[in-house]
Amino acid sequence: MAVAASGTRERPVPLRLRRRAVVAGIVVLWLVLFALLRGRQTLALAAADLTSLHRWFNDVNDTIGADRNSNPLFLYFFNEIRLVIDTLVTFVQTLVSQPPDGRPVPQIGWLGVVAVTGYVSWALGNWRVALLAVGGFTFLGLQGLWQESMDTLALTLSAVLVALLAGIPLGVWAGMSSRVNRVVTPVLDFMQTMPTFVYLAPLTLFFLIGPASATIATLVYAAPPAVRITAHAIRSVPATTVEAAESLGSTRAQTLTKVLLPMSRRTVVMGVNQTIMAALSMVTIAALIDAPGLGKTVVQALQSLDVGTAFNAGLAIVVMAIVLDRVTTAAAVRSERTRHPGGRRRWRGPLLGAGAVTAAVAVWLSHTYVWAAEFPGEGGAGRSLASAADTVTTWAQDHLSGLTNGVRDVLTTTLLNPFQTLLTDSPWWLTGLVLVALGAVLGGIGAGATAAVCVGLLVGTGLWQDAMTTLASTAVATLLVMLLGVTVGVWMGRSALADRIVRPGLDAAQVMPPFVYLVPFLALFGASRFTAIVAAVVYAAPVTMKIVADGVRGVPATTVEAATAAGSGTWQLVTKVQLPMSRGALVLATNQGLIYVLSMVVVGGLVGAGALGYDVVAGFSQGELYGKGLAAGLAIVLLGVMFDRITQAAAGRTSRVPGRR
């Protein structure tokens, strides 16, 4: 009988299926309790109401303001940092954007800036990149946004300079020391998890509102890519090469300067590229704390629903981003080629010398003559673009409103509203328990504990309902992102031609700052939370598509061939082989999609998304709501940490092969 019993013993249910059953059970229990307890203990808070924490934050802000010029910590630390950064920013601004005392124009006018930009682009890249840079910067002037563009460029360059001065040495240290890398990596993970909005409120507490605070926020946000990519570059140098250099008697410093840095130069330059892109993105958002430049124009236009002006300024941001991205990318490519001298180098040197002379003459002319300093014309191209954008907006609202409103109403009614109601009308403790339980099931005990801490702190912020509203929008947008990401990503992963066609567009889309995505959807859908959700989907989709495509492409060809030989069709091949075997990539794509979506949904507070994004914006504009805005920033961080920890842990669990010991 024992033998028979053992022979008919059922196979154990796979862990993955058990986990799905537990998740389903949690959701069903949640729905049942929601029906019984709906509307009780929801921790609702009116828009104008403040909690004791918010008032305490206001008191801290007032106390710091009163003691700013007497407290030693501010006199000899924060104020000194602000003074140094402000001096740097002012210096760069007087060079290219703002007239210094005694001059009607900046030290270097438009002609000099365009000439230097073209020369540097040629020297670092090639003549095609130089033409792109010259054309792009000239277009900024034709738009009538020369000074605003130069203000944005000045703040970006100032922040990037400081970020690289601190980030590259720290990255080298982390690359050469495993102990330092272990300490630095969690900090970088945390910093890159936080949405851009979060950096603004705390920094204004210590550095006031203005260009200096905007630059400090930008460099703090932009430094992690420089540190992380530099450390990765150093650690990626083959160990045999380093050992060979050391066996020949190289000291640690010689190994660094003669081996590690030269061999990792291209990757380090790509880190500079990412730092510049992050800085440009942050500088535009820092307009909320009075950073000058294109971001301020976009913010003011979005707040007044002026689509034409927002489109013109948003296009200028895109042009500047493309130019800076192409120049630094070309510089990375050229840094790899410098080891292979060829025929072109014979004439490149003299031509670069002639170009340097030409650029110097243009700088002198722009410093001396007003016609070469002030961009000619009155921005007719910009007015035409704004007018065209307004015309298209009016046409879209007149002819497409039925379609756009229908899409908005269907998704809002069938998906967003029910889920938001479930989150916000459930008792807070019930929703909190569900989040903790889902975190523990999907990510493990550690993720569940993190979720528990985050839930408790979210309750402490006094903004539970706003946090749940933001969570609802983020979850719905992430669902749409993954549907789009999986569909296009599988297509790219299965077709090399599709990948070659689509990937350049995805790379270009990732260059654009978040503000830019709001403009077209504001024209289509008006000011609403749905506008922020659609913009978030478009903003987050590129990164998810690329991760899914890489995951599908990484499935071994032998496995695909075996499934095909067994008679699997295309649908079976995708659903039974390629997607299951790239499950880790799918979870990672979900992680990145969540972080991108959360950042964009919060930015959507500028166009009626409400919830935590509105609380942050209101905190900057209304002094009595500063504490509430600071608490909203903390709530955004908590949501980001909770999302990141659960999805990262889930990715780690799915990367293990089921059944292996």
Short mmCIF file of N, CA and C in Angstrom, two decimals, residues 339-456:
data_model
loop_
_atom_site.label_atom_id
_atom_site.label_comp_id
_atom_site.label_asym_id
_atom_site.label_seq_id
_atom_site.Cartn_x
_atom_site.Cartn_y
_atom_site.Cartn_z
N ARG A 339 42.60 55.77 -30.12
CA ARG A 339 43.71 54.82 -30.08
C ARG A 339 44.10 54.31 -31.47
N HIS A 340 43.28 54.63 -32.47
CA HIS A 340 43.51 54.09 -33.81
C HIS A 340 43.75 55.23 -34.78
N PRO A 341 44.94 55.78 -34.85
CA PRO A 341 45.21 56.89 -35.75
C PRO A 341 45.06 56.47 -37.20
N GLY A 342 44.50 57.38 -38.00
CA GLY A 342 44.29 57.10 -39.41
C GLY A 342 44.59 58.31 -40.26
N GLY A 343 44.23 58.23 -41.53
CA GLY A 343 44.55 59.31 -42.45
C GLY A 343 43.87 60.62 -42.11
N ARG A 344 42.69 60.52 -41.49
CA ARG A 344 41.96 61.76 -41.21
C ARG A 344 42.69 62.66 -40.23
N ARG A 345 43.52 62.08 -39.38
CA ARG A 345 44.17 62.90 -38.34
C ARG A 345 45.21 63.84 -38.93
N ARG A 346 45.66 63.60 -40.16
CA ARG A 346 46.66 64.47 -40.76
C ARG A 346 46.11 65.86 -41.02
N TRP A 347 44.86 65.92 -41.45
CA TRP A 347 44.29 67.24 -41.74
C TRP A 347 43.36 67.73 -40.65
N ARG A 348 42.97 66.84 -39.73
CA ARG A 348 42.05 67.27 -38.68
C ARG A 348 42.69 68.31 -37.76
N GLY A 349 43.98 68.12 -37.42
CA GLY A 349 44.67 69.06 -36.53
C GLY A 349 44.68 70.48 -37.07
N PRO A 350 45.16 70.71 -38.30
CA PRO A 350 45.14 72.08 -38.85
C PRO A 350 43.73 72.66 -38.94
N LEU A 351 42.75 71.84 -39.32
CA LEU A 351 41.39 72.35 -39.42
C LEU A 351 40.84 72.74 -38.04
N LEU A 352 41.17 71.95 -37.03
CA LEU A 352 40.73 72.32 -35.68
C LEU A 352 41.39 73.62 -35.24
N GLY A 353 42.65 73.83 -35.60
CA GLY A 353 43.31 75.10 -35.29
C GLY A 353 42.62 76.26 -35.96
N ALA A 354 42.28 76.10 -37.25
CA ALA A 354 41.57 77.16 -37.96
C ALA A 354 40.19 77.40 -37.34
N GLY A 355 39.54 76.31 -36.94
CA GLY A 355 38.24 76.46 -36.30
C GLY A 355 38.33 77.19 -34.98
N ALA A 356 39.38 76.93 -34.22
CA ALA A 356 39.57 77.63 -32.95
C ALA A 356 39.74 79.12 -33.18
N VAL A 357 40.49 79.50 -34.20
CA VAL A 357 40.68 80.92 -34.52
C VAL A 357 39.35 81.55 -34.91
N THR A 358 38.58 80.85 -35.76
CA THR A 358 37.27 81.37 -36.19
C THR A 358 36.34 81.55 -35.00
N ALA A 359 36.32 80.56 -34.09
CA ALA A 359 35.46 80.68 -32.90
C ALA A 359 35.91 81.84 -32.02
N ALA A 360 37.22 82.04 -31.89
CA ALA A 360 37.73 83.15 -31.08
C ALA A 360 37.32 84.49 -31.68
N VAL A 361 37.38 84.61 -33.00
CA VAL A 361 36.96 85.85 -33.67
C VAL A 361 35.47 86.10 -33.43
N ALA A 362 34.65 85.03 -33.53
CA ALA A 362 33.21 85.18 -33.29
C ALA A 362 32.93 85.60 -31.86
N VAL A 363 33.69 85.05 -30.91
CA VAL A 363 33.52 85.46 -29.51
C VAL A 363 33.86 86.93 -29.34
N TRP A 364 34.95 87.37 -29.97
CA TRP A 364 35.35 88.78 -29.86
C TRP A 364 34.28 89.69 -30.47
N LEU A 365 33.75 89.31 -31.61
CA LEU A 365 32.71 90.12 -32.25
C LEU A 365 31.46 90.20 -31.36
N SER A 366 31.08 89.07 -30.78
CA SER A 366 29.88 89.06 -29.95
C SER A 366 30.10 89.81 -28.64
N HIS A 367 31.33 89.91 -28.20
CA HIS A 367 31.64 90.68 -27.00
C HIS A 367 31.68 92.18 -27.29
N THR A 368 32.00 92.54 -28.53
CA THR A 368 32.25 93.94 -28.87
C THR A 368 31.05 94.62 -29.50
N TYR A 369 30.31 93.93 -30.35
CA TYR A 369 29.25 94.56 -31.13
C TYR A 369 27.88 94.01 -30.72
N VAL A 370 26.93 94.92 -30.61
CA VAL A 370 25.59 94.53 -30.18
C VAL A 370 24.93 93.61 -31.20
N TRP A 371 25.16 93.86 -32.50
CA TRP A 371 24.52 93.04 -33.52
C TRP A 371 24.93 91.57 -33.42
N ALA A 372 26.14 91.32 -32.91
CA ALA A 372 26.60 89.95 -32.75
C ALA A 372 26.30 89.39 -31.36
N ALA A 373 25.77 90.25 -30.49
CA ALA A 373 25.46 89.82 -29.12
C ALA A 373 23.97 89.51 -28.95
N GLU A 374 23.11 90.38 -29.48
CA GLU A 374 21.67 90.17 -29.38
C GLU A 374 21.18 89.43 -30.62
N PHE A 375 20.45 88.37 -30.41
CA PHE A 375 20.00 87.57 -31.55
C PHE A 375 19.08 88.42 -32.43
N PRO A 376 19.34 88.48 -33.73
CA PRO A 376 18.53 89.33 -34.61
C PRO A 376 17.11 88.80 -34.75
N GLY A 377 16.20 89.70 -35.01
CA GLY A 377 14.80 89.32 -35.17
C GLY A 377 14.05 89.34 -33.85
N GLU A 378 12.78 89.07 -33.93
CA GLU A 378 11.91 89.14 -32.74
C GLU A 378 11.21 87.82 -32.47
N GLY A 379 11.83 86.75 -32.90
CA GLY A 379 11.24 85.44 -32.61
C GLY A 379 10.02 85.11 -33.43
N GLY A 380 10.04 85.49 -34.70
CA GLY A 380 8.88 85.22 -35.55
C GLY A 380 8.59 83.74 -35.69
N ALA A 381 9.65 82.92 -35.75
CA ALA A 381 9.44 81.48 -35.87
C ALA A 381 8.73 80.92 -34.64
N GLY A 382 9.09 81.45 -33.48
CA GLY A 382 8.44 80.99 -32.25
C GLY A 382 6.97 81.36 -32.22
N ARG A 383 6.66 82.58 -32.65
CA ARG A 383 5.25 82.99 -32.67
C ARG A 383 4.46 82.15 -33.67
N SER A 384 5.09 81.83 -34.80
CA SER A 384 4.41 80.99 -35.79
C SER A 384 4.16 79.59 -35.24
N LEU A 385 5.17 79.04 -34.54
CA LEU A 385 5.01 77.72 -33.95
C LEU A 385 3.91 77.71 -32.88
N ALA A 386 3.91 78.75 -32.04
CA ALA A 386 2.89 78.83 -30.99
C ALA A 386 1.50 78.97 -31.60
N SER A 387 1.41 79.80 -32.64
CA SER A 387 0.13 79.98 -33.31
C SER A 387 -0.34 78.69 -33.97
N ALA A 388 0.60 77.99 -34.60
CA ALA A 388 0.24 76.71 -35.23
C ALA A 388 -0.21 75.70 -34.18
N ALA A 389 0.48 75.67 -33.03
CA ALA A 389 0.10 74.74 -31.96
C ALA A 389 -1.30 75.08 -31.43
N ASP A 390 -1.59 76.37 -31.27
CA ASP A 390 -2.93 76.78 -30.82
C ASP A 390 -3.99 76.38 -31.84
N THR A 391 -3.66 76.54 -33.13
CA THR A 391 -4.61 76.17 -34.19
C THR A 391 -4.89 74.68 -34.17
N VAL A 392 -3.82 73.89 -34.05
CA VAL A 392 -3.98 72.43 -34.00
C VAL A 392 -4.77 72.03 -32.75
N THR A 393 -4.51 72.70 -31.64
CA THR A 393 -5.23 72.41 -30.41
C THR A 393 -6.72 72.68 -30.57
N THR A 394 -7.03 73.84 -31.15
CA THR A 394 -8.43 74.20 -31.37
C THR A 394 -9.10 73.19 -32.29
N TRP A 395 -8.39 72.80 -33.37
CA TRP A 395 -8.95 71.82 -34.30
C TRP A 395 -9.18 70.48 -33.60
N ALA A 396 -8.19 70.05 -32.81
CA ALA A 396 -8.31 68.77 -32.12
C ALA A 396 -9.48 68.79 -31.14
N GLN A 397 -9.62 69.90 -30.43
CA GLN A 397 -10.72 69.99 -29.46
C GLN A 397 -12.08 70.04 -30.15
N ASP A 398 -12.12 70.63 -31.36
CA ASP A 398 -13.38 70.72 -32.08
C ASP A 398 -13.75 69.42 -32.79
N HIS A 399 -12.74 68.71 -33.33
CA HIS A 399 -13.01 67.56 -34.17
C HIS A 399 -12.71 66.22 -33.51
N LEU A 400 -11.84 66.21 -32.51
CA LEU A 400 -11.45 64.95 -31.89
C LEU A 400 -11.97 64.81 -30.47
N SER A 401 -12.69 65.80 -29.99
CA SER A 401 -13.13 65.77 -28.59
C SER A 401 -14.01 64.56 -28.31
N GLY A 402 -14.82 64.17 -29.30
CA GLY A 402 -15.65 62.99 -29.08
C GLY A 402 -14.83 61.75 -28.84
N LEU A 403 -13.77 61.59 -29.65
CA LEU A 403 -12.90 60.42 -29.50
C LEU A 403 -12.08 60.50 -28.22
N THR A 404 -11.41 61.64 -28.00
CA THR A 404 -10.54 61.76 -26.83
C THR A 404 -11.35 61.70 -25.53
N ASN A 405 -12.50 62.36 -25.52
CA ASN A 405 -13.33 62.31 -24.31
C ASN A 405 -13.87 60.90 -24.09
N GLY A 406 -14.17 60.20 -25.20
CA GLY A 406 -14.65 58.84 -25.06
C GLY A 406 -13.60 57.92 -24.46
N VAL A 407 -12.37 58.03 -24.98
CA VAL A 407 -11.27 57.23 -24.43
C VAL A 407 -11.06 57.55 -22.96
N ARG A 408 -11.03 58.86 -22.67
CA ARG A 408 -10.83 59.28 -21.29
C ARG A 408 -11.93 58.76 -20.38
N ASP A 409 -13.19 58.89 -20.81
CA ASP A 409 -14.31 58.49 -19.96
C ASP A 409 -14.34 56.98 -19.75
N VAL A 410 -14.03 56.21 -20.82
CA VAL A 410 -14.05 54.75 -20.69
C VAL A 410 -12.99 54.28 -19.69
N LEU A 411 -11.77 54.75 -19.86
CA LEU A 411 -10.70 54.32 -18.96
C LEU A 411 -10.93 54.83 -17.54
N THR A 412 -11.42 56.06 -17.44
CA THR A 412 -11.66 56.62 -16.11
C THR A 412 -12.78 55.88 -15.40
N THR A 413 -13.85 55.60 -16.14
CA THR A 413 -15.03 54.97 -15.52
C THR A 413 -14.81 53.50 -15.21
N THR A 414 -14.16 52.80 -16.14
CA THR A 414 -14.03 51.35 -15.98
C THR A 414 -12.81 50.91 -15.20
N LEU A 415 -11.79 51.77 -15.14
CA LEU A 415 -10.54 51.33 -14.52
C LEU A 415 -10.09 52.24 -13.38
N LEU A 416 -9.95 53.53 -13.67
CA LEU A 416 -9.36 54.43 -12.69
C LEU A 416 -10.27 54.67 -11.50
N ASN A 417 -11.52 55.07 -11.76
CA ASN A 417 -12.42 55.40 -10.66
C ASN A 417 -12.68 54.22 -9.72
N PRO A 418 -12.97 53.02 -10.25
CA PRO A 418 -13.18 51.89 -9.31
C PRO A 418 -11.97 51.58 -8.45
N PHE A 419 -10.79 51.59 -9.05
CA PHE A 419 -9.60 51.27 -8.26
C PHE A 419 -9.29 52.37 -7.24
N GLN A 420 -9.46 53.64 -7.67
CA GLN A 420 -9.23 54.73 -6.72
C GLN A 420 -10.23 54.66 -5.57
N THR A 421 -11.47 54.35 -5.88
CA THR A 421 -12.49 54.23 -4.83
C THR A 421 -12.13 53.11 -3.86
N LEU A 422 -11.64 51.99 -4.41
CA LEU A 422 -11.24 50.88 -3.55
C LEU A 422 -10.12 51.29 -2.60
N LEU A 423 -9.18 52.06 -3.10
CA LEU A 423 -8.04 52.46 -2.27
C LEU A 423 -8.42 53.54 -1.26
N THR A 424 -9.18 54.52 -1.70
CA THR A 424 -9.45 55.68 -0.83
C THR A 424 -10.63 55.48 0.10
N ASP A 425 -11.60 54.63 -0.27
CA ASP A 425 -12.78 54.44 0.57
C ASP A 425 -12.67 53.23 1.49
N SER A 426 -11.62 52.44 1.32
CA SER A 426 -11.39 51.36 2.29
C SER A 426 -10.82 51.96 3.57
N PRO A 427 -11.06 51.35 4.71
CA PRO A 427 -10.39 51.81 5.93
C PRO A 427 -8.88 51.80 5.72
N TRP A 428 -8.21 52.79 6.27
CA TRP A 428 -6.78 52.91 6.01
C TRP A 428 -6.01 51.66 6.45
N TRP A 429 -6.44 51.08 7.56
CA TRP A 429 -5.72 49.92 8.05
C TRP A 429 -5.91 48.71 7.15
N LEU A 430 -7.09 48.63 6.49
CA LEU A 430 -7.33 47.52 5.58
C LEU A 430 -6.45 47.65 4.34
N THR A 431 -6.42 48.84 3.75
CA THR A 431 -5.56 49.05 2.57
C THR A 431 -4.09 48.83 2.94
N GLY A 432 -3.71 49.32 4.12
CA GLY A 432 -2.33 49.13 4.56
C GLY A 432 -1.97 47.67 4.71
N LEU A 433 -2.87 46.88 5.33
CA LEU A 433 -2.61 45.45 5.49
C LEU A 433 -2.51 44.75 4.13
N VAL A 434 -3.34 45.16 3.19
CA VAL A 434 -3.29 44.56 1.86
C VAL A 434 -1.95 44.86 1.19
N LEU A 435 -1.49 46.11 1.29
CA LEU A 435 -0.20 46.46 0.69
C LEU A 435 0.95 45.68 1.32
N VAL A 436 0.91 45.54 2.64
CA VAL A 436 1.96 44.78 3.33
C VAL A 436 1.91 43.32 2.93
N ALA A 437 0.72 42.76 2.88
CA ALA A 437 0.58 41.35 2.52
C ALA A 437 1.05 41.10 1.09
N LEU A 438 0.65 41.96 0.16
CA LEU A 438 1.09 41.80 -1.23
C LEU A 438 2.61 41.95 -1.34
N GLY A 439 3.16 42.89 -0.57
CA GLY A 439 4.62 43.04 -0.58
C GLY A 439 5.32 41.80 -0.10
N ALA A 440 4.80 41.19 0.97
CA ALA A 440 5.43 39.98 1.51
C ALA A 440 5.29 38.81 0.56
N VAL A 441 4.14 38.67 -0.09
CA VAL A 441 3.91 37.54 -1.00
C VAL A 441 4.76 37.69 -2.26
N LEU A 442 4.79 38.89 -2.82
CA LEU A 442 5.49 39.10 -4.09
C LEU A 442 6.99 39.25 -3.92
N GLY A 443 7.40 39.93 -2.84
CA GLY A 443 8.82 40.24 -2.69
C GLY A 443 9.52 39.57 -1.53
N GLY A 444 8.78 38.93 -0.64
CA GLY A 444 9.40 38.28 0.49
C GLY A 444 9.22 39.07 1.77
N ILE A 445 9.74 38.52 2.86
CA ILE A 445 9.56 39.12 4.18
C ILE A 445 10.17 40.52 4.24
N GLY A 446 11.36 40.69 3.64
CA GLY A 446 12.00 42.00 3.67
C GLY A 446 11.17 43.06 2.98
N ALA A 447 10.60 42.71 1.82
CA ALA A 447 9.76 43.67 1.10
C ALA A 447 8.49 43.96 1.89
N GLY A 448 7.94 42.94 2.55
CA GLY A 448 6.75 43.16 3.37
C GLY A 448 7.04 44.08 4.54
N ALA A 449 8.21 43.89 5.17
CA ALA A 449 8.58 44.77 6.28
C ALA A 449 8.76 46.22 5.80
N THR A 450 9.40 46.38 4.63
CA THR A 450 9.56 47.73 4.07
C THR A 450 8.20 48.36 3.80
N ALA A 451 7.28 47.58 3.24
CA ALA A 451 5.94 48.09 2.98
C ALA A 451 5.25 48.50 4.27
N ALA A 452 5.44 47.72 5.33
CA ALA A 452 4.81 48.05 6.61
C ALA A 452 5.33 49.38 7.15
N VAL A 453 6.65 49.58 7.08
CA VAL A 453 7.22 50.84 7.54
C VAL A 453 6.71 52.00 6.70
N CYS A 454 6.67 51.80 5.38
CA CYS A 454 6.20 52.88 4.50
C CYS A 454 4.73 53.21 4.75
N VAL A 455 3.92 52.19 4.95
CA VAL A 455 2.50 52.43 5.24
C VAL A 455 2.35 53.23 6.54
N GLY A 456 3.08 52.84 7.57
CA GLY A 456 3.00 53.58 8.83
C GLY A 456 3.42 55.03 8.69
#
